[in-house]
Amino acid sequence: EPARLPLSIGDPTIVTGATAVTSMYELFSFYLQGGLVDVGFLGAAQIDRFGNINTTVIGDDYAHPKTRLPGSGGACEIAINARQVFVIMRQSKRSFVERIDFRTSPGNLGGAENAARIRREQGWLGSGPSVVVTDLAIYHFDESGEMRLDSLHPGATLDAVRDTMGWEPRVASALATTPE
């Protein structure tokens, strides 16, 4: 429990009462870039069908956005270097968009084949997003790198999911219900 409201992700108050602490430099240089992070957890203001994430600005004009968001805060490094990436977020038309306003963290870019090539060329260690968990459903990514609806949470419907997305979702042939 931080002693006060943190000023940034690097504010020492965040580690109040921690058993162990590592610096941001060590976390990024040794753990993430060293390939030692198995699973990274990310949130998003916007996500597209390929798992690309925006946490920087809402609006087409970066210099004069409708809303300025916190930015990467290390999310980009997690997205490109963690072996798996779990995205957890609320689902709405504003968050599940056809085209994100700014790519803060790459997912499967424009598709799995393109993403794999870019990841190799750039030396990124991670394989991209693994799963997206929302308040309505669970999504994984198919062989093309596009998000696929695999499981509806109890009480959620396919129509409710479609109403909260900026694109027509791919749906698993055996759509499951998420166990409580």
PDB file of C-alpha atoms in Angstrom:
ATOM      1  CA  GLU A   1       0.000   0.000   0.000  1.00  0.00           C
ATOM      2  CA  PRO A   2       1.755   3.148  -1.173  1.00  0.00           C
ATOM      3  CA  ALA A   3       2.205   5.820   1.475  1.00  0.00           C
ATOM      4  CA  ARG A   4       0.884   8.439  -0.974  1.00  0.00           C
ATOM      5  CA  LEU A   5      -0.390   8.765  -4.530  1.00  0.00           C
ATOM      6  CA  PRO A   6       2.513   7.886  -6.862  1.00  0.00           C
ATOM      7  CA  LEU A   7       3.789  10.573  -9.229  1.00  0.00           C
ATOM      8  CA  SER A   8       4.843   8.063 -11.937  1.00  0.00           C
ATOM      9  CA  ILE A   9       5.649   4.388 -12.453  1.00  0.00           C
ATOM     10  CA  GLY A  10       9.169   5.100 -11.163  1.00  0.00           C
ATOM     11  CA  ASP A  11       8.043   6.726  -7.901  1.00  0.00           C
ATOM     12  CA  PRO A  12       9.596   4.897  -4.908  1.00  0.00           C
ATOM     13  CA  THR A  13       6.322   5.082  -2.966  1.00  0.00           C
ATOM     14  CA  ILE A  14       4.989   2.300  -5.202  1.00  0.00           C
ATOM     15  CA  VAL A  15       7.246  -0.233  -3.479  1.00  0.00           C
ATOM     16  CA  THR A  16       6.233   0.659   0.077  1.00  0.00           C
ATOM     17  CA  GLY A  17       6.346  -2.573   2.073  1.00  0.00           C
ATOM     18  CA  ALA A  18       7.778  -4.673  -0.789  1.00  0.00           C
ATOM     19  CA  THR A  19       9.956  -7.682   0.022  1.00  0.00           C
ATOM     20  CA  ALA A  20      12.230  -7.045  -2.956  1.00  0.00           C
ATOM     21  CA  VAL A  21      12.698  -4.196  -5.408  1.00  0.00           C
ATOM     22  CA  THR A  22      14.442  -3.831  -8.751  1.00  0.00           C
ATOM     23  CA  SER A  23      15.117  -0.627 -10.622  1.00  0.00           C
ATOM     24  CA  MET A  24      13.286   0.224 -13.847  1.00  0.00           C
ATOM     25  CA  TYR A  25      16.623  -0.048 -15.650  1.00  0.00           C
ATOM     26  CA  GLU A  26      17.133  -3.597 -14.360  1.00  0.00           C
ATOM     27  CA  LEU A  27      13.551  -4.570 -15.123  1.00  0.00           C
ATOM     28  CA  PHE A  28      13.769  -3.394 -18.738  1.00  0.00           C
ATOM     29  CA  SER A  29      17.408  -4.243 -19.503  1.00  0.00           C
ATOM     30  CA  PHE A  30      17.910  -7.501 -17.678  1.00  0.00           C
ATOM     31  CA  TYR A  31      14.466  -9.034 -17.300  1.00  0.00           C
ATOM     32  CA  LEU A  32      12.396  -7.907 -20.313  1.00  0.00           C
ATOM     33  CA  GLN A  33      15.177  -7.498 -22.878  1.00  0.00           C
ATOM     34  CA  GLY A  34      16.867 -10.569 -21.425  1.00  0.00           C
ATOM     35  CA  GLY A  35      13.825 -12.693 -22.231  1.00  0.00           C
ATOM     36  CA  LEU A  36      13.124 -13.532 -18.593  1.00  0.00           C
ATOM     37  CA  VAL A  37       9.478 -12.403 -18.413  1.00  0.00           C
ATOM     38  CA  ASP A  38       7.069 -15.235 -19.184  1.00  0.00           C
ATOM     39  CA  VAL A  39       3.796 -13.299 -18.962  1.00  0.00           C
ATOM     40  CA  GLY A  40       3.127  -9.580 -19.154  1.00  0.00           C
ATOM     41  CA  PHE A  41      -0.237  -8.065 -18.236  1.00  0.00           C
ATOM     42  CA  LEU A  42      -1.415  -4.955 -20.089  1.00  0.00           C
ATOM     43  CA  GLY A  43      -4.489  -2.766 -20.228  1.00  0.00           C
ATOM     44  CA  ALA A  44      -5.563  -0.494 -23.060  1.00  0.00           C
ATOM     45  CA  ALA A  45      -7.657   2.538 -23.879  1.00  0.00           C
ATOM     46  CA  GLN A  46      -8.043   1.143 -27.410  1.00  0.00           C
ATOM     47  CA  ILE A  47      -7.317  -2.222 -29.014  1.00  0.00           C
ATOM     48  CA  ASP A  48      -7.793  -3.332 -32.608  1.00  0.00           C
ATOM     49  CA  ARG A  49      -8.526  -6.749 -34.128  1.00  0.00           C
ATOM     50  CA  PHE A  50      -4.795  -7.584 -34.226  1.00  0.00           C
ATOM     51  CA  GLY A  51      -4.145  -6.736 -30.564  1.00  0.00           C
ATOM     52  CA  ASN A  52      -2.356  -3.442 -31.228  1.00  0.00           C
ATOM     53  CA  ILE A  53      -2.777  -1.215 -28.166  1.00  0.00           C
ATOM     54  CA  ASN A  54      -3.213   2.528 -27.675  1.00  0.00           C
ATOM     55  CA  THR A  55      -2.529   4.116 -24.282  1.00  0.00           C
ATOM     56  CA  THR A  56      -1.174   7.425 -25.613  1.00  0.00           C
ATOM     57  CA  VAL A  57      -3.793   9.686 -27.274  1.00  0.00           C
ATOM     58  CA  ILE A  58      -7.414   9.615 -28.421  1.00  0.00           C
ATOM     59  CA  GLY A  59      -7.914  11.579 -31.625  1.00  0.00           C
ATOM     60  CA  ASP A  60      -6.148  11.735 -34.974  1.00  0.00           C
ATOM     61  CA  ASP A  61      -3.956  14.750 -34.195  1.00  0.00           C
ATOM     62  CA  TYR A  62      -1.158  13.700 -31.828  1.00  0.00           C
ATOM     63  CA  ALA A  63      -0.216  17.325 -31.102  1.00  0.00           C
ATOM     64  CA  HIS A  64      -3.818  18.277 -30.277  1.00  0.00           C
ATOM     65  CA  PRO A  65      -5.633  15.105 -29.205  1.00  0.00           C
ATOM     66  CA  LYS A  66      -9.150  14.900 -27.804  1.00  0.00           C
ATOM     67  CA  THR A  67      -7.630  13.096 -24.805  1.00  0.00           C
ATOM     68  CA  ARG A  68      -4.015  12.629 -23.768  1.00  0.00           C
ATOM     69  CA  LEU A  69      -3.475   9.339 -21.945  1.00  0.00           C
ATOM     70  CA  PRO A  70      -0.595   8.189 -19.696  1.00  0.00           C
ATOM     71  CA  GLY A  71       1.457   6.731 -22.553  1.00  0.00           C
ATOM     72  CA  SER A  72       3.483   3.547 -22.620  1.00  0.00           C
ATOM     73  CA  GLY A  73       4.857   3.453 -19.091  1.00  0.00           C
ATOM     74  CA  GLY A  74       6.815   0.377 -20.159  1.00  0.00           C
ATOM     75  CA  ALA A  75       3.895  -1.343 -21.914  1.00  0.00           C
ATOM     76  CA  CYS A  76       5.644  -1.306 -25.278  1.00  0.00           C
ATOM     77  CA  GLU A  77       8.649  -3.148 -23.842  1.00  0.00           C
ATOM     78  CA  ILE A  78       6.327  -5.685 -22.223  1.00  0.00           C
ATOM     79  CA  ALA A  79       4.376  -6.129 -25.482  1.00  0.00           C
ATOM     80  CA  ILE A  80       7.484  -6.829 -27.546  1.00  0.00           C
ATOM     81  CA  ASN A  81       9.565  -8.820 -25.063  1.00  0.00           C
ATOM     82  CA  ALA A  82       7.309 -10.827 -22.731  1.00  0.00           C
ATOM     83  CA  ARG A  83       6.849 -14.396 -23.975  1.00  0.00           C
ATOM     84  CA  GLN A  84       3.089 -14.041 -23.634  1.00  0.00           C
ATOM     85  CA  VAL A  85       0.938 -10.938 -23.233  1.00  0.00           C
ATOM     86  CA  PHE A  86      -2.426 -10.987 -21.482  1.00  0.00           C
ATOM     87  CA  VAL A  87      -4.581  -7.910 -22.110  1.00  0.00           C
ATOM     88  CA  ILE A  88      -7.269  -7.162 -19.533  1.00  0.00           C
ATOM     89  CA  MET A  89      -9.788  -4.388 -20.210  1.00  0.00           C
ATOM     90  CA  ARG A  90     -13.422  -3.315 -20.342  1.00  0.00           C
ATOM     91  CA  GLN A  91     -15.087  -3.849 -23.684  1.00  0.00           C
ATOM     92  CA  SER A  92     -16.901  -1.007 -25.462  1.00  0.00           C
ATOM     93  CA  LYS A  93     -17.210   0.583 -28.909  1.00  0.00           C
ATOM     94  CA  ARG A  94     -14.712   3.205 -27.683  1.00  0.00           C
ATOM     95  CA  SER A  95     -12.131   0.606 -26.676  1.00  0.00           C
ATOM     96  CA  PHE A  96     -12.568  -2.132 -29.319  1.00  0.00           C
ATOM     97  CA  VAL A  97     -12.000  -0.048 -32.449  1.00  0.00           C
ATOM     98  CA  GLU A  98     -11.462  -0.775 -36.132  1.00  0.00           C
ATOM     99  CA  ARG A  99      -8.358   1.455 -36.146  1.00  0.00           C
ATOM    100  CA  ILE A 100      -6.505   2.646 -33.046  1.00  0.00           C
ATOM    101  CA  ASP A 101      -5.643   6.357 -32.942  1.00  0.00           C
ATOM    102  CA  PHE A 102      -2.005   5.716 -31.932  1.00  0.00           C
ATOM    103  CA  ARG A 103       0.002   2.499 -31.688  1.00  0.00           C
ATOM    104  CA  THR A 104       1.648   2.557 -28.271  1.00  0.00           C
ATOM    105  CA  SER A 105       2.291  -1.190 -28.092  1.00  0.00           C
ATOM    106  CA  PRO A 106       2.399  -3.522 -31.093  1.00  0.00           C
ATOM    107  CA  GLY A 107       0.246  -6.605 -31.181  1.00  0.00           C
ATOM    108  CA  ASN A 108       0.087  -8.660 -34.354  1.00  0.00           C
ATOM    109  CA  LEU A 109       0.498  -5.456 -36.348  1.00  0.00           C
ATOM    110  CA  GLY A 110      -1.399  -6.141 -39.625  1.00  0.00           C
ATOM    111  CA  GLY A 111      -1.473  -9.924 -39.312  1.00  0.00           C
ATOM    112  CA  ALA A 112       0.534 -12.861 -37.978  1.00  0.00           C
ATOM    113  CA  GLU A 113       2.847 -13.293 -40.987  1.00  0.00           C
ATOM    114  CA  ASN A 114       3.784  -9.611 -41.081  1.00  0.00           C
ATOM    115  CA  ALA A 115       4.150  -9.489 -37.292  1.00  0.00           C
ATOM    116  CA  ALA A 116       6.449 -12.534 -37.176  1.00  0.00           C
ATOM    117  CA  ARG A 117       8.727 -11.015 -39.825  1.00  0.00           C
ATOM    118  CA  ILE A 118       8.888  -7.639 -38.051  1.00  0.00           C
ATOM    119  CA  ARG A 119       9.512  -9.289 -34.679  1.00  0.00           C
ATOM    120  CA  ARG A 120      12.438 -11.250 -36.163  1.00  0.00           C
ATOM    121  CA  GLU A 121      13.877  -8.194 -37.954  1.00  0.00           C
ATOM    122  CA  GLN A 122      13.638  -6.015 -34.836  1.00  0.00           C
ATOM    123  CA  GLY A 123      14.975  -8.674 -32.469  1.00  0.00           C
ATOM    124  CA  TRP A 124      11.856  -8.651 -30.314  1.00  0.00           C
ATOM    125  CA  LEU A 125      11.723 -11.662 -28.013  1.00  0.00           C
ATOM    126  CA  GLY A 126       7.969 -11.941 -27.453  1.00  0.00           C
ATOM    127  CA  SER A 127       5.398 -13.613 -29.677  1.00  0.00           C
ATOM    128  CA  GLY A 128       2.706 -10.949 -29.359  1.00  0.00           C
ATOM    129  CA  PRO A 129      -0.611 -10.954 -27.543  1.00  0.00           C
ATOM    130  CA  SER A 130      -1.896 -14.300 -26.272  1.00  0.00           C
ATOM    131  CA  VAL A 131      -5.291 -13.508 -24.811  1.00  0.00           C
ATOM    132  CA  VAL A 132      -7.668 -10.586 -24.278  1.00  0.00           C
ATOM    133  CA  VAL A 133      -9.984 -10.832 -21.275  1.00  0.00           C
ATOM    134  CA  THR A 134     -12.847  -8.366 -20.997  1.00  0.00           C
ATOM    135  CA  ASP A 135     -15.908  -7.955 -18.830  1.00  0.00           C
ATOM    136  CA  LEU A 136     -17.889  -9.834 -21.541  1.00  0.00           C
ATOM    137  CA  ALA A 137     -15.629 -12.466 -23.043  1.00  0.00           C
ATOM    138  CA  ILE A 138     -12.273 -14.113 -23.652  1.00  0.00           C
ATOM    139  CA  TYR A 139     -10.450 -13.779 -26.976  1.00  0.00           C
ATOM    140  CA  HIS A 140      -7.419 -15.561 -28.381  1.00  0.00           C
ATOM    141  CA  PHE A 141      -5.677 -14.952 -31.690  1.00  0.00           C
ATOM    142  CA  ASP A 142      -6.117 -17.204 -34.714  1.00  0.00           C
ATOM    143  CA  GLU A 143      -3.444 -18.273 -37.218  1.00  0.00           C
ATOM    144  CA  SER A 144      -3.872 -14.980 -39.125  1.00  0.00           C
ATOM    145  CA  GLY A 145      -3.125 -12.990 -35.969  1.00  0.00           C
ATOM    146  CA  GLU A 146      -6.685 -11.697 -35.645  1.00  0.00           C
ATOM    147  CA  MET A 147      -8.650 -11.730 -32.413  1.00  0.00           C
ATOM    148  CA  ARG A 148     -11.157 -14.597 -32.135  1.00  0.00           C
ATOM    149  CA  LEU A 149     -14.011 -14.773 -29.639  1.00  0.00           C
ATOM    150  CA  ASP A 150     -13.593 -18.084 -27.799  1.00  0.00           C
ATOM    151  CA  SER A 151     -15.685 -17.752 -24.651  1.00  0.00           C
ATOM    152  CA  LEU A 152     -18.622 -15.662 -23.416  1.00  0.00           C
ATOM    153  CA  HIS A 153     -18.871 -14.880 -19.713  1.00  0.00           C
ATOM    154  CA  PRO A 154     -22.078 -15.999 -17.977  1.00  0.00           C
ATOM    155  CA  GLY A 155     -24.866 -13.536 -18.854  1.00  0.00           C
ATOM    156  CA  ALA A 156     -23.050 -12.093 -21.875  1.00  0.00           C
ATOM    157  CA  THR A 157     -24.450 -12.638 -25.361  1.00  0.00           C
ATOM    158  CA  LEU A 158     -22.969 -12.663 -28.826  1.00  0.00           C
ATOM    159  CA  ASP A 159     -25.178  -9.680 -29.684  1.00  0.00           C
ATOM    160  CA  ALA A 160     -23.820  -7.726 -26.692  1.00  0.00           C
ATOM    161  CA  VAL A 161     -20.276  -8.499 -27.825  1.00  0.00           C
ATOM    162  CA  ARG A 162     -21.005  -7.395 -31.400  1.00  0.00           C
ATOM    163  CA  ASP A 163     -22.613  -4.177 -30.111  1.00  0.00           C
ATOM    164  CA  THR A 164     -19.401  -3.281 -28.260  1.00  0.00           C
ATOM    165  CA  MET A 165     -16.930  -3.788 -31.112  1.00  0.00           C
ATOM    166  CA  GLY A 166     -15.857  -1.641 -34.044  1.00  0.00           C
ATOM    167  CA  TRP A 167     -15.574  -4.699 -36.303  1.00  0.00           C
ATOM    168  CA  GLU A 168     -17.370  -7.994 -36.869  1.00  0.00           C
ATOM    169  CA  PRO A 169     -15.585 -10.472 -34.578  1.00  0.00           C
ATOM    170  CA  ARG A 170     -14.373 -13.869 -35.642  1.00  0.00           C
ATOM    171  CA  VAL A 171     -16.140 -16.447 -33.495  1.00  0.00           C
ATOM    172  CA  ALA A 172     -14.811 -19.873 -32.519  1.00  0.00           C
ATOM    173  CA  SER A 173     -16.733 -22.753 -34.072  1.00  0.00           C
ATOM    174  CA  ALA A 174     -17.272 -24.147 -30.566  1.00  0.00           C
ATOM    175  CA  LEU A 175     -18.044 -20.913 -28.652  1.00  0.00           C
ATOM    176  CA  ALA A 176     -17.690 -21.720 -24.964  1.00  0.00           C
ATOM    177  CA  THR A 177     -19.120 -20.235 -21.784  1.00  0.00           C
ATOM    178  CA  THR A 178     -16.448 -19.052 -19.354  1.00  0.00           C
ATOM    179  CA  PRO A 179     -16.564 -21.126 -16.158  1.00  0.00           C
ATOM    180  CA  GLU A 180     -17.487 -19.046 -13.115  1.00  0.00           C
TER     181      GLU A 180
END
